[in-house]
Amino acid sequence: MPSRPAGHVLVEALIAQGVETCFGVPGESYLAVLDGFHEHADRIRFVACRQAGGAAFMAEAQGKLSGRPGICFVTRGPGATNASIGVHTAFQDSTPMILFVGQVASDQRDREAFQELDYRQMFGPGTLGMAKWVAEVHDADRLPEYVARAFHTAQQGRPGPVVLALPEDMLTTMTDAAVVPRATPATAWPAPGPLREVRRLLVEAKRPLLIAGGSGWDAESAAALQRFAENWRLPVGCAFRFQDSFDNRHPQYAGDVGIGINPKLAARVREADLIVALGVRLGEMTTGGYSLLQVPRPAQRLIHVHAGAEELGRVYAADVLVQASVSCAARALEALAAPSDLPWADWTAAAQRDYRANLEAAAVEPLDLAVVVKTIQRLAPDDTIYTNGAGNFSGWLHRYVQYRGLQHHGRTQLAPTSGAMGYGFPAAVAAALLHPGRTVVNLAGDGDFLMTGQEMATATGYGATRLISVVVDNGSYGTIRMHQEREYPGRVSGSDLFNPDFAAMAAAFGWRSARIERTVDFEPAFAEALASGRPTLLHLKLDVDVSTTRGTLSAIRDAARAKSAASGRPR
């Protein structure tokens, strides 16, 4: 290989891994890499974002959509600290991602040079860290080795983020290093013994429930999951913010097991005598604060299938632990022969009826978010990608959107299980740039949107078109206000928001926009947005009292005061 700067070799290594798009914020610490992007502009593009947190969220969304590591570049110090929110999201969401951080020159290390940080300490790998592996590359000749290892580490076992720090002088060093071929992650099949135990517990069950989710799914494994559920006629719930793991329109779908869970589904989880947890972490949100399944030994029998050995037995003592890649596990499970007579047909049918009933809601005036979300799904194409960040507004997506299984259109839900505000809009921008032929709809709260809304400039600059952001403006950090009213009724502090005119703000970025205050005005505005071929923001004004899909702030406040009075401790 001819000698060239290590920064160019890094870009060549990404191309060899099949990367076509990288996200980031440019910095002087990795100018040699930026020059490499210029050198290979016909094969790879660098999308310059407006803030490193937004760039990291875009890369995380890229990892979710592709199943291979999303790529983000940031500069040292402030760039890395701002990007850390995306790394944390990738870790908690088990998303493959690689963050490349420009580092100070080697001869300036350990002096607290300008913007210097020790990224191995900062991102500290471990079970409660932010990354699976963190390294600093000092030898330009070994750079392809580090990149290949990063791709393998990010994808294998439980997927997650990797951080590589790149000293500025290393990137300008000339090297003739050859790039390493595309990384194909190793996969693991379930062992025969545990599979026999899985079948035995299924045969003995009377009220089983399958909960699917996590990362690592593809079209083939999602189809295998559906066949497994059909063979055994199992009711299927999807883990928190992994609702596209199973087709929500399937007659065996029971609903999402997460925040704002259907109370009847929560009761069904508790009443089940067998839980098959496939690919899910069984974290706080999916287990209702570790209450739907008792810790450490659930009342239900538990089969836990997960790719990461460190996840199995972390919280729950399961009856059967199966370490296997989800893509392999689903195909192995579908091969388990089911008996001809299964006793839970009524149980499965009742779960579906409960789910269907949960799609209905009492009308709310003047603006009904349930009708808004149902209208979006009715008018939007079947392969639409939906994104959201964190906040009570997301409950309307969770409850009313019927996500398709991955075997139909790939990922259709991009949402942070980490609960990161500001995620949804950059994720939508990434989805629109990576899949320009698909419609992308972002539902955002006002506080959520203003954390990363400046990425409208990125969408405009790089030609995103079929992108619609629906911003729900209630002038409040709604989730915090809800908790305040529950714990300290009527004592509001720090949760009010003072917002701009979002429609005018969008217009300043070159977007179409409209302000909507009544339900009846939403459908024509959304239809126009779909037909326009331009990015559009729809600014929805919502009464602050509309708190969740199931209640109002005034009802929460009254209940809290009544409870305090009954306890003799009025507030």
XYZ file of C-alpha atoms in Angstrom:
571
model
C 0.000 0.000 0.000
C 1.265 3.534 -0.729
C 2.117 5.690 2.239
C -0.583 8.217 3.175
C -1.715 10.077 6.326
C -3.289 7.917 9.002
C -6.377 10.141 8.839
C -6.888 8.979 5.257
C -6.333 5.358 6.285
C -9.091 5.719 8.879
C -11.545 6.871 6.217
C -10.483 3.990 3.972
C -11.045 1.589 6.864
C -14.591 2.902 7.320
C -15.277 2.462 3.613
C -14.006 -1.126 3.860
C -16.543 -1.686 6.665
C -19.354 -0.571 4.364
C -19.841 2.852 5.933
C -21.313 5.408 3.547
C -22.334 8.180 5.970
C -20.689 9.554 9.109
C -22.085 12.195 11.447
C -20.097 14.670 13.487
C -19.012 18.172 14.362
C -15.682 19.172 12.786
C -12.694 19.950 14.995
C -9.085 20.949 14.553
C -8.001 17.802 16.393
C -8.901 15.576 13.447
C -8.306 17.739 10.379
C -6.430 14.854 8.725
C -9.608 12.747 8.878
C -11.685 15.553 7.407
C -9.141 15.738 4.589
C -9.611 11.992 4.141
C -13.343 12.537 3.721
C -12.544 15.113 1.047
C -10.193 12.651 -0.669
C -12.899 9.956 -0.775
C -15.978 12.150 -1.142
C -17.280 9.966 -3.969
C -17.556 6.956 -1.621
C -18.400 8.353 1.818
C -19.977 11.513 3.172
C -19.429 13.435 6.372
C -22.600 15.114 7.665
C -21.590 18.180 9.681
C -24.064 18.648 12.522
C -24.701 21.673 14.727
C -23.985 20.149 18.141
C -22.065 17.029 19.171
C -24.980 15.640 21.162
C -27.182 15.816 18.070
C -24.456 14.181 15.986
C -24.123 11.320 18.475
C -27.890 10.811 18.507
C -27.825 10.634 14.702
C -25.105 7.989 14.801
C -27.056 6.018 17.405
C -30.122 6.114 15.155
C -27.915 4.980 12.261
C -26.883 1.955 14.329
C -30.492 1.108 15.103
C -31.551 1.397 11.471
C -28.647 -0.527 9.943
C -27.739 -3.068 12.622
C -24.095 -2.062 12.099
C -22.199 0.598 14.033
C -23.330 4.164 13.542
C -20.320 6.485 13.167
C -19.759 9.807 14.918
C -16.717 12.117 14.927
C -16.206 14.844 17.524
C -13.308 16.897 18.743
C -11.625 16.643 22.115
C -12.959 17.934 25.439
C -16.280 19.757 24.861
C -16.999 17.723 21.734
C -16.647 14.447 23.598
C -18.568 15.569 26.668
C -21.448 16.824 24.541
C -21.452 13.570 22.567
C -21.514 11.447 25.711
C -25.329 11.569 25.857
C -25.479 9.654 22.573
C -22.940 7.119 23.838
C -24.974 6.560 27.017
C -28.108 6.075 24.920
C -26.332 3.562 22.694
C -25.169 1.657 25.780
C -28.582 1.468 27.440
C -30.311 0.735 24.119
C -27.708 -1.900 23.125
C -27.021 -0.100 19.849
C -23.784 -0.645 17.881
C -21.977 2.670 17.538
C -18.419 4.010 17.323
C -17.461 7.453 18.577
C -14.160 8.765 17.239
C -12.693 11.565 19.374
C -9.877 13.832 18.270
C -7.248 13.938 20.998
C -4.426 16.325 21.868
C -1.040 15.562 20.335
C 0.994 12.837 22.002
C 3.746 15.193 23.148
C 1.163 17.259 25.066
C -0.540 14.396 26.915
C -0.939 14.416 30.704
C -0.350 18.168 31.033
C -4.025 19.154 31.013
C -3.443 20.592 27.592
C -6.173 22.580 25.866
C -9.402 20.513 26.061
C -7.507 17.396 27.174
C -9.395 14.520 28.771
C -8.608 10.887 29.503
C -11.368 9.186 27.533
C -10.617 5.758 28.957
C -11.518 7.157 32.366
C -14.419 9.255 31.122
C -16.258 6.552 29.186
C -15.045 3.794 31.538
C -16.124 0.419 30.152
C -18.074 -1.820 32.503
C -21.549 -2.986 33.353
C -22.554 0.532 34.408
C -20.160 2.446 32.172
C -20.907 4.181 28.900
C -18.997 2.048 26.412
C -18.076 -1.558 25.732
C -14.480 -0.649 24.938
C -12.462 2.562 25.077
C -8.984 2.914 23.579
C -6.503 5.488 22.355
C -4.570 4.805 19.156
C -0.913 5.799 19.388
C 0.567 3.851 16.464
C -0.615 4.860 12.995
C 0.363 1.453 11.597
C -2.086 -0.227 13.996
C -5.030 2.073 13.234
C -6.808 -0.446 10.925
C -6.461 -3.093 13.653
C -8.173 -0.820 16.183
C -10.968 0.047 13.745
C -11.650 -3.612 12.961
C -11.720 -4.485 16.659
C -14.094 -1.581 17.301
C -16.528 -2.899 14.689
C -16.394 -6.432 16.091
C -16.783 -5.269 19.698
C -19.691 -2.948 18.906
C -21.662 -5.727 17.188
C -20.897 -8.936 19.079
C -22.638 -10.251 22.175
C -24.802 -7.466 23.526
C -24.231 -4.682 20.962
C -23.133 -1.277 22.182
C -20.853 1.721 21.727
C -17.078 1.844 21.384
C -14.946 4.977 21.815
C -11.614 5.484 20.035
C -9.440 8.505 20.844
C -7.209 9.728 18.010
C -4.148 11.847 18.909
C -3.771 14.701 16.453
C -0.161 13.890 15.558
C -0.951 10.190 15.015
C -3.532 11.152 12.394
C -0.954 13.118 10.366
C 1.675 10.362 10.520
C 2.358 8.696 7.173
C 1.669 4.963 7.049
C 1.353 2.197 4.481
C -1.001 0.139 6.689
C -3.572 -1.933 4.820
C -7.212 -1.776 5.913
C -8.861 -4.845 7.417
C -11.780 -6.529 5.582
C -15.377 -5.926 6.617
C -16.155 -7.229 10.096
C -18.781 -9.957 10.227
C -19.885 -10.377 13.838
C -19.746 -13.801 15.430
C -23.139 -15.219 16.393
C -24.080 -17.809 18.982
C -26.807 -20.455 18.732
C -28.672 -21.772 21.786
C -27.373 -25.037 23.198
C -29.661 -28.096 22.795
C -30.063 -28.632 26.552
C -31.577 -25.222 27.348
C -33.813 -25.491 24.285
C -35.241 -28.750 25.618
C -35.924 -26.981 28.927
C -37.639 -24.130 27.095
C -39.954 -26.571 25.380
C -40.669 -28.404 28.626
C -41.686 -25.209 30.417
C -43.863 -24.176 27.488
C -45.647 -27.525 27.490
C -46.280 -27.241 31.236
C -47.559 -23.646 31.068
C -51.188 -22.547 31.298
C -50.791 -18.751 30.958
C -47.566 -17.977 29.037
C -46.512 -14.571 27.748
C -43.693 -13.773 25.330
C -41.922 -10.413 25.727
C -39.666 -9.567 22.770
C -37.308 -6.671 22.176
C -33.735 -5.513 22.432
C -31.312 -5.105 19.565
C -29.880 -7.536 17.047
C -33.128 -8.235 15.200
C -33.310 -8.351 11.422
C -36.049 -9.232 8.951
C -35.300 -12.960 9.050
C -35.245 -13.231 12.837
C -38.375 -11.093 13.181
C -40.171 -13.450 10.804
C -38.872 -16.415 12.811
C -40.161 -14.805 16.010
C -43.597 -14.488 14.456
C -43.578 -18.136 13.370
C -42.511 -19.247 16.866
C -45.360 -17.238 18.410
C -47.833 -18.629 15.866
C -46.683 -22.234 16.339
C -47.292 -21.979 20.078
C -50.164 -19.438 19.815
C -48.457 -17.208 22.367
C -49.579 -13.682 23.283
C -46.701 -11.323 22.498
C -45.770 -8.080 24.220
C -42.925 -5.817 23.104
C -40.392 -4.386 25.529
C -40.159 -0.667 26.250
C -39.496 1.238 23.011
C -38.873 -1.906 20.993
C -42.444 -2.083 19.708
C -41.371 -2.836 16.137
C -39.888 -6.184 17.208
C -43.280 -7.795 16.529
C -46.069 -6.741 14.172
C -48.541 -4.747 16.267
C -51.330 -5.639 13.836
C -50.875 -9.366 14.412
C -53.856 -11.079 16.128
C -51.554 -12.328 18.912
C -50.106 -8.932 19.802
C -50.780 -7.947 23.422
C -49.233 -4.467 23.615
C -46.090 -2.714 24.811
C -44.607 -3.511 28.201
C -43.186 -0.178 29.289
C -44.054 3.304 30.552
C -47.799 3.896 30.511
C -48.499 0.189 30.141
C -52.119 -0.843 29.621
C -53.239 -1.735 33.177
C -54.815 -4.933 31.864
C -51.526 -5.958 30.267
C -49.677 -5.213 33.508
C -52.129 -7.487 35.300
C -51.593 -10.138 32.633
C -47.819 -10.048 33.156
C -48.362 -10.597 36.882
C -50.896 -13.374 36.287
C -48.759 -15.238 33.749
C -47.261 -18.516 34.914
C -44.443 -18.347 32.338
C -42.578 -15.355 30.874
C -40.398 -15.902 27.820
C -38.124 -12.840 27.652
C -36.482 -12.886 24.226
C -33.696 -10.387 23.597
C -34.843 -7.976 26.317
C -32.783 -6.680 29.227
C -35.645 -6.829 31.760
C -34.693 -3.372 32.955
C -36.623 -0.930 35.103
C -39.001 0.328 32.404
C -39.974 -3.067 30.993
C -40.557 -4.543 34.465
C -42.510 -1.603 35.877
C -39.794 -0.645 38.329
C -38.974 -4.322 38.961
C -42.530 -4.880 40.215
C -44.188 -6.852 37.382
C -41.560 -9.507 38.009
C -40.435 -9.813 41.618
C -36.727 -9.520 42.407
C -34.744 -11.715 42.522
C -37.067 -14.685 42.032
C -40.202 -13.926 39.997
C -43.502 -15.536 40.899
C -43.743 -16.544 37.248
C -41.453 -19.100 35.714
C -38.925 -17.195 33.636
C -37.021 -18.065 30.466
C -34.481 -15.353 29.656
C -32.769 -15.381 26.254
C -30.092 -12.750 25.697
C -26.881 -12.296 23.717
C -24.887 -10.915 26.646
C -23.677 -13.298 29.335
C -23.372 -10.350 31.729
C -27.092 -9.651 31.382
C -28.286 -13.141 32.266
C -28.859 -13.430 35.998
C -27.960 -9.785 36.596
C -31.274 -9.059 38.339
C -33.506 -12.091 37.956
C -32.923 -15.731 38.869
C -34.516 -17.319 35.813
C -35.581 -20.941 35.454
C -33.763 -21.175 32.125
C -30.942 -18.904 30.981
C -30.074 -19.012 27.283
C -27.103 -17.081 25.962
C -27.583 -16.706 22.221
C -27.671 -14.073 19.518
C -31.267 -13.012 19.069
C -31.104 -13.737 15.334
C -30.092 -17.338 16.087
C -32.383 -17.759 19.085
C -35.520 -16.821 17.168
C -34.755 -19.340 14.422
C -33.987 -22.045 16.979
C -37.219 -21.384 18.883
C -39.374 -21.596 15.774
C -38.086 -25.155 15.296
C -39.487 -26.274 18.669
C -42.422 -28.549 17.943
C -45.602 -27.464 19.698
C -48.212 -29.973 20.864
C -51.435 -30.033 18.893
C -53.515 -29.123 21.946
C -52.541 -25.897 23.723
C -54.678 -24.788 26.683
C -54.264 -21.041 26.424
C -56.235 -20.047 23.327
C -58.676 -17.963 25.403
C -55.766 -16.345 27.273
C -54.171 -15.214 24.001
C -57.457 -13.999 22.538
C -58.208 -12.001 25.691
C -54.784 -10.346 25.505
C -55.523 -9.225 21.961
C -58.964 -7.901 22.957
C -57.381 -5.894 25.771
C -54.879 -4.433 23.330
C -57.575 -3.473 20.836
C -59.680 -1.866 23.565
C -56.658 0.157 24.678
C -56.587 1.838 21.258
C -59.830 3.608 22.158
C -59.888 6.796 24.218
C -62.298 9.467 25.414
C -62.308 12.628 23.323
C -60.248 15.618 24.445
C -60.935 19.189 23.367
C -59.812 21.370 21.730
C -56.748 19.311 20.687
C -56.856 15.520 20.961
C -53.416 13.902 20.684
C -54.941 10.436 20.332
C -56.731 11.584 17.189
C -53.556 13.340 16.011
C -51.451 10.172 16.283
C -54.140 7.983 14.704
C -54.423 10.484 11.851
C -50.668 10.383 11.319
C -50.699 6.615 11.024
C -53.767 6.568 8.770
C -52.265 9.035 6.295
C -48.562 8.198 6.478
C -47.052 5.432 4.321
C -46.829 1.962 5.856
C -43.008 2.112 6.031
C -42.910 5.426 7.926
C -40.205 5.725 10.577
C -41.448 7.225 13.863
C -39.067 8.912 16.297
C -39.386 10.471 19.720
C -37.308 11.653 22.646
C -38.324 11.612 26.302
C -41.435 13.103 27.858
C -45.087 12.369 28.544
C -45.947 13.269 24.933
C -44.307 9.995 23.818
C -47.051 8.020 25.554
C -49.420 8.807 22.683
C -47.014 7.171 20.219
C -46.526 4.150 22.465
C -50.251 3.629 22.895
C -51.696 4.450 19.485
C -49.107 3.747 16.773
C -49.294 0.192 15.472
C -45.690 -0.496 14.505
C -44.963 -3.076 11.857
C -42.581 -5.961 12.511
C -39.056 -5.606 11.154
C -39.708 -8.228 8.489
C -41.944 -5.733 6.682
C -39.882 -2.535 6.434
C -36.975 -2.798 8.866
C -36.932 -0.521 11.878
C -39.938 1.785 12.155
C -39.418 2.995 15.750
C -36.458 5.075 16.915
C -36.772 5.958 20.597
C -34.356 6.061 23.535
C -34.787 3.477 26.271
C -32.248 5.624 28.138
C -34.914 8.324 28.483
C -32.729 10.946 26.796
C -34.483 14.196 25.982
C -33.523 15.648 22.623
C -33.079 12.255 20.953
C -36.069 12.132 18.645
C -35.395 15.043 16.323
C -31.746 14.241 15.442
C -32.787 10.597 15.032
C -35.417 11.753 12.555
C -32.874 13.831 10.642
C -30.547 10.832 10.425
C -33.376 8.564 9.263
C -34.432 11.068 6.594
C -30.866 11.358 5.267
C -30.148 7.618 5.381
C -33.531 6.590 3.908
C -34.588 9.465 1.628
C -37.332 7.361 0.074
C -39.170 6.861 3.373
C -41.331 9.274 5.328
C -40.037 10.134 8.807
C -42.311 11.519 11.521
C -40.906 12.939 14.746
C -43.180 13.602 17.717
C -41.470 15.953 20.158
C -42.329 17.855 23.286
C -41.441 21.516 23.558
C -38.656 20.930 26.098
C -37.481 17.880 24.189
C -37.348 19.664 20.826
C -35.448 22.729 21.986
C -32.543 20.595 23.210
C -31.568 19.656 19.642
C -33.895 21.624 17.363
C -30.951 23.464 15.797
C -30.380 20.297 13.747
C -33.097 21.669 11.469
C -30.131 23.368 9.807
C -28.530 19.957 9.211
C -31.722 18.627 7.653
C -31.987 21.666 5.388
C -28.330 21.709 4.437
C -28.123 18.046 3.471
C -31.426 17.842 1.652
C -33.798 15.969 3.954
C -37.241 16.198 2.404
C -39.769 13.637 3.668
C -39.384 14.729 7.286
C -42.190 15.990 9.508
C -41.715 17.109 13.104
C -44.821 17.474 15.234
C -43.934 19.636 18.249
C -46.356 19.415 21.173
C -46.146 22.695 23.097
C -47.709 22.753 26.550
C -45.264 25.253 28.055
C -43.993 22.729 30.567
C -41.549 19.956 31.322
C -44.653 17.796 31.455
C -43.219 14.648 33.022
C -41.577 16.588 35.853
C -44.744 18.634 36.390
C -46.731 15.388 36.641
C -44.373 14.033 39.315
C -44.472 17.369 41.173
C -48.261 17.299 41.314
C -48.192 13.717 42.551
C -45.604 14.324 45.283
C -46.057 18.042 46.056
C -49.544 18.966 44.741
C -49.880 22.587 43.703
C -46.223 23.387 44.499
C -44.788 23.932 41.029
C -41.158 24.955 40.670
C -38.742 24.830 37.756
C -41.009 22.974 35.325
C -42.534 25.928 33.442
C -41.170 26.629 29.959
C -41.052 29.910 28.050
C -41.174 28.964 24.397
C -40.625 30.629 21.038
C -43.034 30.557 18.166
C -41.958 27.153 16.864
C -43.578 27.674 13.468
C -41.667 30.934 12.954
C -38.478 29.262 14.164
C -38.885 26.471 11.608
C -39.522 28.980 8.827
C -36.231 30.684 9.696
C -34.474 27.383 8.966
C -36.185 27.094 5.576
C -38.859 24.643 6.697
C -42.562 24.661 5.991
C -44.537 25.195 9.175
C -48.001 25.611 10.609
C -49.524 26.293 14.017
C -52.407 24.048 15.086
C -54.697 24.544 18.084
C -57.722 22.368 17.165
C -57.993 18.710 16.290
C -59.954 19.432 13.138
C -57.072 21.480 11.711
C -54.465 18.751 12.045
C -55.454 16.379 9.243
C -55.308 18.911 6.376
C -52.021 20.324 7.696
C -50.451 16.868 7.937
C -51.736 15.876 4.483
C -50.147 19.023 3.036
C -46.877 18.194 4.801
C -46.837 14.723 3.276
C -47.492 16.088 -0.194
C -45.077 19.001 -0.010
C -41.764 17.214 -0.483
C -40.212 19.639 2.019
C -39.352 19.273 5.700
C -42.253 20.520 7.781
C -42.812 21.443 11.413
C -46.324 21.366 12.850
C -46.592 23.379 16.066
C -49.365 21.959 18.270
C -50.605 24.023 21.231
C -51.769 21.745 24.036
C -53.349 22.640 27.365
C -50.849 21.961 30.153
C -53.516 20.056 32.097
C -53.441 17.251 29.470
C -50.742 15.193 31.135
C -50.843 11.595 29.840
C -53.022 9.365 27.672
C -54.840 8.353 30.854
C -55.126 11.433 33.038
C -54.833 15.161 33.687
C -52.702 17.196 36.049
C -55.772 18.343 37.947
C -56.841 14.747 38.532
C -53.333 13.814 39.694
C -53.241 16.837 42.012
C -56.673 16.093 43.500
C -55.758 12.457 44.095
C -52.492 13.442 45.789
C -54.268 15.917 48.090
C -56.915 13.367 48.975
C -54.236 10.813 49.811
C -52.359 13.334 51.964
C -55.536 14.300 53.811
C -56.387 10.650 54.458
C -52.925 10.083 55.908
C -53.225 13.109 58.197
C -50.374 14.940 56.486
C -51.993 17.541 54.213
C -49.680 19.499 51.959
